Coordinates of C-alpha atoms in Angstrom, one line a residue:
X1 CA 88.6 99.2 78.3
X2 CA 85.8 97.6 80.4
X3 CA 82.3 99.6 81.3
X4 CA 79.5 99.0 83.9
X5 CA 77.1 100.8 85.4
X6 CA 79.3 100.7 88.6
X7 CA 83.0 100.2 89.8
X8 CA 83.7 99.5 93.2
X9 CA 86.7 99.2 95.0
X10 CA 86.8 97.3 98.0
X11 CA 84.9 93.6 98.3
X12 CA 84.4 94.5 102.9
X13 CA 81.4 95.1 104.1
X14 CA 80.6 98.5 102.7
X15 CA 81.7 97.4 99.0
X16 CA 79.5 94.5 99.5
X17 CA 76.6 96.3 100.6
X18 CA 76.9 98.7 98.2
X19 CA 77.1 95.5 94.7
X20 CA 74.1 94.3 96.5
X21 CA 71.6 96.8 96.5
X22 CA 72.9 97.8 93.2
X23 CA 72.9 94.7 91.5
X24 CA 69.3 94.2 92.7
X25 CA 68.1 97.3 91.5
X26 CA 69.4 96.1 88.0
X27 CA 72.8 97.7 87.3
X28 CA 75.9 95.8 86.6
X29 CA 78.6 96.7 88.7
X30 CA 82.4 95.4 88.6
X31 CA 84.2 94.6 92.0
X32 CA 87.5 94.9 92.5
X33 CA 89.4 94.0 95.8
X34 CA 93.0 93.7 97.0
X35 CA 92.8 90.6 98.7
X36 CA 92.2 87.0 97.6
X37 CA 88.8 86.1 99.4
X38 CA 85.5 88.6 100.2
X39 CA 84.7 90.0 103.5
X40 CA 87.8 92.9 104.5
X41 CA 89.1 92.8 107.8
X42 CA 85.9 92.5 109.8
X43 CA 84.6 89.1 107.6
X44 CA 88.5 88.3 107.0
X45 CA 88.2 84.1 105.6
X46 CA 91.0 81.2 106.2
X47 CA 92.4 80.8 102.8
X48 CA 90.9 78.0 100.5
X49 CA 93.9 76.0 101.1
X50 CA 93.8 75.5 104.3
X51 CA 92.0 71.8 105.2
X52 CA 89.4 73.4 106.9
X53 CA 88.4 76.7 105.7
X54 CA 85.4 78.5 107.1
X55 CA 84.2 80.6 104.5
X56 CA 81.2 81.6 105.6
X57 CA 81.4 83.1 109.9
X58 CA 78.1 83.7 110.4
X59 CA 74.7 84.7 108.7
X60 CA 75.2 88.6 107.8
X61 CA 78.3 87.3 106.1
X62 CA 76.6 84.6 104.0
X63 CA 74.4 87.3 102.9
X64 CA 76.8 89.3 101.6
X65 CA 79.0 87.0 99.9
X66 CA 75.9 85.8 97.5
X67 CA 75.9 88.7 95.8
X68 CA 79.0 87.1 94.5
X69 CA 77.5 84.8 92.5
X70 CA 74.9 87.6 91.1
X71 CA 74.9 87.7 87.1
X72 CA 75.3 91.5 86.6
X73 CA 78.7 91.9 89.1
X74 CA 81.7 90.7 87.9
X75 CA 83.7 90.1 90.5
X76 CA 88.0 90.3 90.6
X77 CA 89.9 89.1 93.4
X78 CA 93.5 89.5 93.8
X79 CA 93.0 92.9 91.9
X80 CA 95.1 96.1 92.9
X81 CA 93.3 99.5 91.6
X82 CA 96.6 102.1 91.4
X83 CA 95.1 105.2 90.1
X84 CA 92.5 107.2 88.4
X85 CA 93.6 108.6 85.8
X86 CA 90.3 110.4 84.5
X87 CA 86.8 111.1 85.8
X88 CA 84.6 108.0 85.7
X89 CA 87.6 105.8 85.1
X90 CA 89.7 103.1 87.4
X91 CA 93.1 101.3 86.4
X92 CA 93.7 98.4 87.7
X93 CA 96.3 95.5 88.3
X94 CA 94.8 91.6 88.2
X95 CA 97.7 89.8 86.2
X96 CA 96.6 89.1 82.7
X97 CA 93.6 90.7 83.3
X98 CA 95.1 93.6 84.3
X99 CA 93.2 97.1 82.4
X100 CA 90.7 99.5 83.0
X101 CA 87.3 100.2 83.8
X102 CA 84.7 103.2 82.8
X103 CA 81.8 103.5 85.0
X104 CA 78.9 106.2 85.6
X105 CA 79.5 106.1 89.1
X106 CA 82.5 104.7 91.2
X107 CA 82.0 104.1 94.9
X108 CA 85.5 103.3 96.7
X109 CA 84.8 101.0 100.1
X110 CA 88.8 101.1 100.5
X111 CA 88.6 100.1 104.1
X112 CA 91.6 101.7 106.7
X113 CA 95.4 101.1 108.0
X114 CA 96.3 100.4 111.4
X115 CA 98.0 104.3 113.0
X116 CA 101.0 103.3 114.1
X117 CA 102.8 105.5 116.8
X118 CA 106.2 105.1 117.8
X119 CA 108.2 104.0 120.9
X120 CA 111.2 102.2 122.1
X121 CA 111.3 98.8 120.7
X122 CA 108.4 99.1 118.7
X123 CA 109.9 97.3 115.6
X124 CA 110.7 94.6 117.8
X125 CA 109.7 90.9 116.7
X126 CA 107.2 90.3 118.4
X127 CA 105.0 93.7 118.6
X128 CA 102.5 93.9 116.0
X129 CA 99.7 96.1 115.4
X130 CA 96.2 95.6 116.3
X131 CA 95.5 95.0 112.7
X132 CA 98.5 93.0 112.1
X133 CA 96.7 90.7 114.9
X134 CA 93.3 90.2 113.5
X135 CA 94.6 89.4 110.2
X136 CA 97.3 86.4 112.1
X137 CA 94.0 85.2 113.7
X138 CA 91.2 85.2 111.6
X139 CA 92.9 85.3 107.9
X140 CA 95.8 82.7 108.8
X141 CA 94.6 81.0 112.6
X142 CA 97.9 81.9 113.7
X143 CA 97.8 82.8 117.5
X144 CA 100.1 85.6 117.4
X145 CA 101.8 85.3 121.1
X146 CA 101.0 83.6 123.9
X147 CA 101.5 86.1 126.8
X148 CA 100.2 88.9 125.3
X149 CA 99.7 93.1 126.3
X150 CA 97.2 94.8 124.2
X151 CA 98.1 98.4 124.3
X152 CA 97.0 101.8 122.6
X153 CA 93.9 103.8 122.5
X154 CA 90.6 102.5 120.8
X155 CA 87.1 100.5 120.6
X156 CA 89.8 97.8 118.5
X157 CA 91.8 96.8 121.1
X158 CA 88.5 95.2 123.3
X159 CA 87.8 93.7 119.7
X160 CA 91.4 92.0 119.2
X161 CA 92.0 91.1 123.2
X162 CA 88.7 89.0 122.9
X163 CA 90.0 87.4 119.8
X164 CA 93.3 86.5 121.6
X165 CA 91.9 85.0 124.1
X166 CA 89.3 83.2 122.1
X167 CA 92.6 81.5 120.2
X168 CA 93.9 80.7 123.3
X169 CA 96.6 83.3 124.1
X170 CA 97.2 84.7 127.8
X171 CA 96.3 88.6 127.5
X172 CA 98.4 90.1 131.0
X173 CA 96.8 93.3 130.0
X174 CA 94.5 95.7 128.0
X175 CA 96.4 99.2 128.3
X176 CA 94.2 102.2 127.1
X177 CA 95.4 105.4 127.2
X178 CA 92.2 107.3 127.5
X179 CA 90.4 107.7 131.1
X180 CA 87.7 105.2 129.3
X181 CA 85.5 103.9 132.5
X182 CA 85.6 107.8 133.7
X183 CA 84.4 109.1 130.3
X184 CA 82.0 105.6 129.3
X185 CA 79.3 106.5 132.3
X186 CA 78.3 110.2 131.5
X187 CA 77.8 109.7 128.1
X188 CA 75.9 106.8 128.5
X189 CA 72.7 108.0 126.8
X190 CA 74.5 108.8 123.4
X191 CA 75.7 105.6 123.3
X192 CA 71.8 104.6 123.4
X193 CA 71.5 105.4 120.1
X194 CA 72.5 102.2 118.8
X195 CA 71.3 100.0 121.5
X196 CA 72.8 96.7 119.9
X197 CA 76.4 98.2 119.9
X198 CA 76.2 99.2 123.1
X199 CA 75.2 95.7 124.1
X200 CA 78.0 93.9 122.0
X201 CA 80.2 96.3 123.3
X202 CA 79.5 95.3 127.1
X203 CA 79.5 92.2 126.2
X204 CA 83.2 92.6 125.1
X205 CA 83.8 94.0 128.4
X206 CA 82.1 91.5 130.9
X207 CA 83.9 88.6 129.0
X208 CA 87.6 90.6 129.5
X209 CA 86.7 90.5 133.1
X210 CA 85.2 87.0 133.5
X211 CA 88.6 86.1 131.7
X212 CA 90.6 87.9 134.8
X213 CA 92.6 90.7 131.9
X214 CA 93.4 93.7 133.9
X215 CA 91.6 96.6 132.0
X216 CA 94.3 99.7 132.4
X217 CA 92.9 103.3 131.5
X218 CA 94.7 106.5 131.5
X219 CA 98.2 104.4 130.7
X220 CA 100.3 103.9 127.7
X221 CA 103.4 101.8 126.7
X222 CA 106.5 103.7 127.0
X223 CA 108.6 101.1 126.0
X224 CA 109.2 97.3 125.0
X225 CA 112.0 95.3 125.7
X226 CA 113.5 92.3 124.8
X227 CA 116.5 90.8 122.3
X228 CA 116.3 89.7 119.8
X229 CA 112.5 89.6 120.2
X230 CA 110.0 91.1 122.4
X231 CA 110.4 89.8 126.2
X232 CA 108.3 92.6 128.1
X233 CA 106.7 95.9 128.1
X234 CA 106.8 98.9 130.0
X235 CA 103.6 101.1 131.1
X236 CA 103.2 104.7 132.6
X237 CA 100.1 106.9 133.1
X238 CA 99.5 109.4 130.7
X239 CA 98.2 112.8 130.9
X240 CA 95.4 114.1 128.6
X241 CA 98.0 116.3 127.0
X242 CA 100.5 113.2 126.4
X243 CA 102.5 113.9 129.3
X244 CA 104.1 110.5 130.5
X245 CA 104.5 109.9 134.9
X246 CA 107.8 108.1 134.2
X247 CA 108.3 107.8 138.3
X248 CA 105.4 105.0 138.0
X249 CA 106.1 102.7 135.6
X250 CA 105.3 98.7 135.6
X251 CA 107.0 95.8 133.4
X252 CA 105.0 92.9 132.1
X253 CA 106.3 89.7 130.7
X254 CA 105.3 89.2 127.0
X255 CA 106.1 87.1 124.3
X256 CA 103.6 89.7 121.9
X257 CA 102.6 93.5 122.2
X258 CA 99.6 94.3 119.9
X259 CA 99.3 97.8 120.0
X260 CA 96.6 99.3 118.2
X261 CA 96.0 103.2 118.3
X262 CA 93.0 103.8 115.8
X263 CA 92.8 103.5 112.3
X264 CA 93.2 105.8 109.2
X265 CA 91.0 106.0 106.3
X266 CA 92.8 104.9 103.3
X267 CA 92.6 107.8 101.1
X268 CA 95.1 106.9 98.4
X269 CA 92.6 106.9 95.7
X270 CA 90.2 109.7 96.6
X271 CA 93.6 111.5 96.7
X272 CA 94.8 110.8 93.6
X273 CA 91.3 111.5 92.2
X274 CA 91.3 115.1 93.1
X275 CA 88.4 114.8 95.8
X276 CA 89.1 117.8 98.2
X277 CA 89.6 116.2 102.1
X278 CA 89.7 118.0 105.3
X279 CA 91.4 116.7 108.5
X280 CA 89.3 115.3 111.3
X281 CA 91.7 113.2 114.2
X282 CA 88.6 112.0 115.3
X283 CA 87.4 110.5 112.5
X284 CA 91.2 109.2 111.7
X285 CA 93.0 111.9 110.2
X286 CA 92.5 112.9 106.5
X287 CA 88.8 112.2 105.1
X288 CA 87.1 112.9 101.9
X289 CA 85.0 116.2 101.7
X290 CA 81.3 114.3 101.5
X291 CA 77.4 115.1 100.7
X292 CA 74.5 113.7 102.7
X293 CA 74.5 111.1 100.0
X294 CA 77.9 110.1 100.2
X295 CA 79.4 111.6 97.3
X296 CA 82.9 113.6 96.6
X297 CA 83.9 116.5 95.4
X298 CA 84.2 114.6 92.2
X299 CA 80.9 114.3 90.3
X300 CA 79.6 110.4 90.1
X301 CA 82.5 109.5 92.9
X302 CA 81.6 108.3 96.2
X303 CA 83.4 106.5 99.1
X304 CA 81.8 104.7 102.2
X305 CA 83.2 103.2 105.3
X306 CA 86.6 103.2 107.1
X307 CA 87.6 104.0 104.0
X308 CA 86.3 107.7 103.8
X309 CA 86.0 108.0 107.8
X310 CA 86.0 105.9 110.7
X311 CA 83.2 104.4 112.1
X312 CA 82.6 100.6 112.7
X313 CA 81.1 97.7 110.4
X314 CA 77.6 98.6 111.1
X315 CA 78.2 102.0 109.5
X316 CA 79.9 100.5 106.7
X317 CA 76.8 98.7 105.7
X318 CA 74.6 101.4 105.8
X319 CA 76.9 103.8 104.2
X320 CA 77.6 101.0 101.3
X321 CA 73.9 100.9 100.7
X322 CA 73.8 104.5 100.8
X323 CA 76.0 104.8 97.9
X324 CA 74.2 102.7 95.8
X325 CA 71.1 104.3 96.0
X326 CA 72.0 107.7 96.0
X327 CA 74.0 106.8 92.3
X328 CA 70.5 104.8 91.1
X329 CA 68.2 107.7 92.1
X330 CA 70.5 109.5 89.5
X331 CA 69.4 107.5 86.9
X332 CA 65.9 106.3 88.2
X333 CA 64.1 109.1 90.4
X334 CA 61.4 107.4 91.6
X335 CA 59.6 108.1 94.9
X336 CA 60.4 104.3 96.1
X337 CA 63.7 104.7 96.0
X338 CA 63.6 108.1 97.6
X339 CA 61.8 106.6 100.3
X340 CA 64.2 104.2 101.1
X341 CA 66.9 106.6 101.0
X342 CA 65.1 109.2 103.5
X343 CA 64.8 105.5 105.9
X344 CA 68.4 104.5 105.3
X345 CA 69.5 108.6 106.3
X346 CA 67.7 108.3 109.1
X347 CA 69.7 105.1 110.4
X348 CA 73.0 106.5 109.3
X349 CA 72.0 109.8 111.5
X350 CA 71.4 107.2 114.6
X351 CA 74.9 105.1 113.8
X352 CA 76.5 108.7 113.6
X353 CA 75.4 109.7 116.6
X354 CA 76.8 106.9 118.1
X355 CA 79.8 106.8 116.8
X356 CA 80.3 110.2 117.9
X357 CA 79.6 109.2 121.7
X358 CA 82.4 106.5 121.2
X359 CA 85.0 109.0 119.8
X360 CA 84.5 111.3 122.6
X361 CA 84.7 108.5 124.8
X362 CA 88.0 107.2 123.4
X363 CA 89.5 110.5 123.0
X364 CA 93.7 109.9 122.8
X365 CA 96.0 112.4 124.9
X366 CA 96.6 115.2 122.5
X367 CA 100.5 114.0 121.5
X368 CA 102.2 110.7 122.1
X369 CA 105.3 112.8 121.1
X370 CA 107.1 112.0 124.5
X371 CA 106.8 108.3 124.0
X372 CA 109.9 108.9 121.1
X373 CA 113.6 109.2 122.1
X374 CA 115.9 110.1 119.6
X375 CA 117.3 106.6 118.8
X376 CA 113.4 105.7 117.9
X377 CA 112.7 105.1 114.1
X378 CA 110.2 107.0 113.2
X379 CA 110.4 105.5 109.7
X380 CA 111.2 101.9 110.2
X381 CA 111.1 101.1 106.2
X382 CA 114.2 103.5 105.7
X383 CA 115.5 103.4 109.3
X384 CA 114.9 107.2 110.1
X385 CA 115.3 108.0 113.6
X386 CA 113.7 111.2 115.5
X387 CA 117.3 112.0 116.4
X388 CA 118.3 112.3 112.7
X389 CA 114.8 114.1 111.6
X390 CA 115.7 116.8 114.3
X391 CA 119.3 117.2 112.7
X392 CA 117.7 118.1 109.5
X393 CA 115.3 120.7 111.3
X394 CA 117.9 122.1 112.8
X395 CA 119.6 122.7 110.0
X396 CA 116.9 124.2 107.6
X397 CA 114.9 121.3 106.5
X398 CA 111.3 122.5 108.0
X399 CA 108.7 121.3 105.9
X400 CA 107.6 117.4 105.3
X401 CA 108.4 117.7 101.9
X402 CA 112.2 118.5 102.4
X403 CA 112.1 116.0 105.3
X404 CA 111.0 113.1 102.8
X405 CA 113.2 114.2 100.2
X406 CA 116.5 114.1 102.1
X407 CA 115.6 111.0 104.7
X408 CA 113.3 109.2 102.1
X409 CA 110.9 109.1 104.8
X410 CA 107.7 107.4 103.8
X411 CA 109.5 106.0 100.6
X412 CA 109.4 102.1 101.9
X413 CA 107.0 99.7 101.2
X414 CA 104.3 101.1 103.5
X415 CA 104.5 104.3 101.8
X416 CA 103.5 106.4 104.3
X417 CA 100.9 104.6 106.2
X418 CA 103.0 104.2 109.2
X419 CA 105.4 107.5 109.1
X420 CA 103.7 110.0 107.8
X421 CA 100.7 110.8 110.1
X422 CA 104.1 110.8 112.9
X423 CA 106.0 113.3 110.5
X424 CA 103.0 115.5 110.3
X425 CA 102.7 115.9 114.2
X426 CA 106.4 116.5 114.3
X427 CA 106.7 119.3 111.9
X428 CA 103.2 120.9 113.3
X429 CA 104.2 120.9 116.6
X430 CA 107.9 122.2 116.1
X431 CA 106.4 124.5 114.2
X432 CA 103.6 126.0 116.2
X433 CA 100.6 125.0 113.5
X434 CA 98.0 122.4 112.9
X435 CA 98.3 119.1 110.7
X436 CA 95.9 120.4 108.6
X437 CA 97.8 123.7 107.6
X438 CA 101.0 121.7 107.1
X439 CA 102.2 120.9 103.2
X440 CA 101.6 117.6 102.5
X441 CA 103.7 115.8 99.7
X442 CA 101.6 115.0 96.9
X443 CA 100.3 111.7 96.3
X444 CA 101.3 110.2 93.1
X445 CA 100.1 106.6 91.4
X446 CA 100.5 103.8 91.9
X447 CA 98.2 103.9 95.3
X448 CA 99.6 100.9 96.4
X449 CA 102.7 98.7 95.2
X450 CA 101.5 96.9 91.7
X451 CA 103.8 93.9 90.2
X452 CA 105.5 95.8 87.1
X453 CA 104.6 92.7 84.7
X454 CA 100.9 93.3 85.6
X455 CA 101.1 97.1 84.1
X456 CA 102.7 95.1 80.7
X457 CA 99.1 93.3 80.7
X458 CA 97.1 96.4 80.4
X459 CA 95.8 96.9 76.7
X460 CA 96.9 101.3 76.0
X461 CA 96.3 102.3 72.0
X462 CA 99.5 103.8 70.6
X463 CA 99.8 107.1 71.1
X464 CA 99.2 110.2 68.8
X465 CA 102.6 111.6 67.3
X466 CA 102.8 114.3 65.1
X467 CA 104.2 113.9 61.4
X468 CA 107.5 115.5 62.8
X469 CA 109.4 113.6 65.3
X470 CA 111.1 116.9 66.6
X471 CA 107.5 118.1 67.3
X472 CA 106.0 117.8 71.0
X473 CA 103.3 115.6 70.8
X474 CA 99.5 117.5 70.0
X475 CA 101.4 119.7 67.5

């Protein structure tokens, strides 16, 4: 088994923020991330096979990636952490370096998943998620579609319509459920709190309209059409309960839907580490319980980012940093560092701010539940329709855990991230209840789909056993 001073999980901005300042402050730290290159979705490289690769976007990113190269971090790519199996320790899944890790303080910068909702057609060819877009663009420079509708509710979907049309693809329209212009002007002066968001975000919006993309607000995609791949997409105003005008509905050609309706904090590992959570929609669902200084409910555990709540890169960074320095003060409590940490709180209480004004802002109807007829998957891994989910209720199956049981409902390969957040809605609102008072299924390891060889890699001492074979083990 491996040690350091600190494990992180997650090489995005926040995990990179967070190596940084600790690798500075002299602590080695070990970095584990999913993917193959540094940078998560928001610094997202061209792999290094491609001809020309553009490692490096723009400055903030150059600085980030040096830590890389630091001598106290060692750094694994293509490395899959699946559980915690004690306090203070990570396993994890790199090939033939697959093992584990024991650090004093473990800071997971997991990032978040795209919050799929569904609709008619949406596992069409040809509608991806927002997501699902940025990573065809900017990890692969794949242009996704060329006549494209960007649809759902969110800050993301100015973010991926200005990257469509920056890789050449047509955007017919940005459909955003929330009244957005209506909302944007009266709270103005929260959004002043970060003056250079509020900038890049107007920026965003003057360069949809010098590119002639009709910006539709209070409207939502009802349903998309097409065979055997997408061919167009149907839109309808929405109330701010959810409630869909069906009498005034318009179709748009497209070759692509991106629909993007926020994200959810990946919570798989602060799960699985016992952290207790509470749910917050606006903050994307399920979040870890968290201190001013960023840590769990789990002594020497904290987690930053998307990853613990939503909130943008710029928070990321900050939290990241956070992190760091709240886990060195444990070990060095010197005035400097609480100096910088009082600064740093101070900026995080600004970003929050801010981020508050957007979620208010960006508000979603209270259900999309009438978008779903009863031939929709709600399930698309296992093919479980609403139709058959409402059988089962009908006939005694209530609860989300008897619902994934008998449908095996959030068994596929997404394992949840794109069902169960749907289920959950379902059940509370047949039932009359909130999300958050709901039994959940219990999260089990691995968090996310490992290679079995890999776990074959992973050095475990033989176990104990008792003189007497017929014993239980411990006897």
């Amino acid at each position: 088994m491996k040690s350091t001073d600190i494990a992180i999980v997650g090489a995005g901005p926040a995990g990179l923020a967070a190596a940084r300042e600790a690798v500075e402050s002299g602590l080695s730290v070990m970095l584990m991330d999913d993917n193959s290159q540094p940078g998560g979705q928001y610094f997202r490289q061209l792999p290094r096979q491609f001809s020309r690769v553009d490692r490096v976007r723009h400055g903030r990113a150059e600085r980030l990636f040096e830590v890389l190269d630091h001598p106290r971090l060692h750094y694994l790519p293509d490395c899959v952490v699946w559980d915690v199996p004690e306090q203070g320790i990570l396993a994890y899944a790199a090939g033939t370096g697959s093992g584990r890790v024991r650090a004093d303080a473990i800071i997971i910068a997991a990032g978040a998943t795209d919050r799929p909702l569904p609709f008619p057609g949406w596992t069409l060819p040809g509608v991806i998620t927002a997501g699902g877009s940025q990573n065809m663009i900017k990890g692969q420079a794949v242009r996704p579609g060329d006549d494209v509708v960007v649809a759902g509710n969110g800050p993301l979907l100015l973010v991926a319509a200005m990257h469509l049309i920056s890789a050449g693809a047509t955007v017919r329209a940005v459909v955003e459920a929330a009244p957005f212009q209506r909302r944007a002007w009266s709270r103005l002066a929260s959004l002043s709190w970060s003056p250079s968001l509020l900038v890049q975000a107007l920026s965003w919006r003057l360069r949809l309209a010098a590119a002639r993309v009709p910006f539709l607000t209070g409207q939502a995609v009802i349903e998309a059409h097409g065979a055997p791949a997408l061919e167009a997409v149907s839109i309808a105003p929405v109330d701010h309960r959810g409630g869909i005008n069906r009498a005034s509905v318009t179709t748009l050609e497209a070759d692509c839907l991106v629909v993007g309706n926020g994200l959810a904090p990946a919570v798989e590992l602060t799960r699985l580490a016992g952290c207790a959570h509470h749910h917050d929609p606006m903050l994307g669902g399920w979040t870890p319980r968290r201190t001013k200084d960023l840590e769990t409910t789990v002594p020497g555990l904290y987690t930053v980012g998307d990853g613990a709540a939503i909130g943008g890169v710029e928070l990321a960074l900050a939290e990241g940093r956070m992190a760091a320095l709240a886990a060195l003060l444990q070990r060095f409590p010197c005035a400097c560092l609480h100096k910088r940490r009082h600064n740093l709180a101070r900026h995080l209480d600004r970003l929050g701010r801010f981020r508050t004004a957007v979620a208010d802002i960006f508000a979603p109807p209270e259900t999309f539940l009438e978008l779903i007829t009863p031939e929709t998957p709600v399930c698309r891994c296992e093919n479980v329709t609403l139709g058959e989910l409402g059988h089962l209720a009908a006939d005694g199956a209530a609860g989300m855990v008897q619902l994934k049981s008998t449908t095996r409902l959030s068994m596929g390969r997404c394992q949840g991230r794109f069902c169960l957040a749907t289920l959950a809605d379902l059940v509370a609102t047949r039932r009359g209840i909130k999300v958050a008072d709901l039994d959940w299924p219990r999260f089990r390891p691995p968090a996310r789909p490992v290679l079995l060889g890999d776990l074959l890699h992973e050095e475990i001492p033989p176990p104990v056993l008792p003189d007497d074979p017929h014993l239980p083990r411990g006897s």
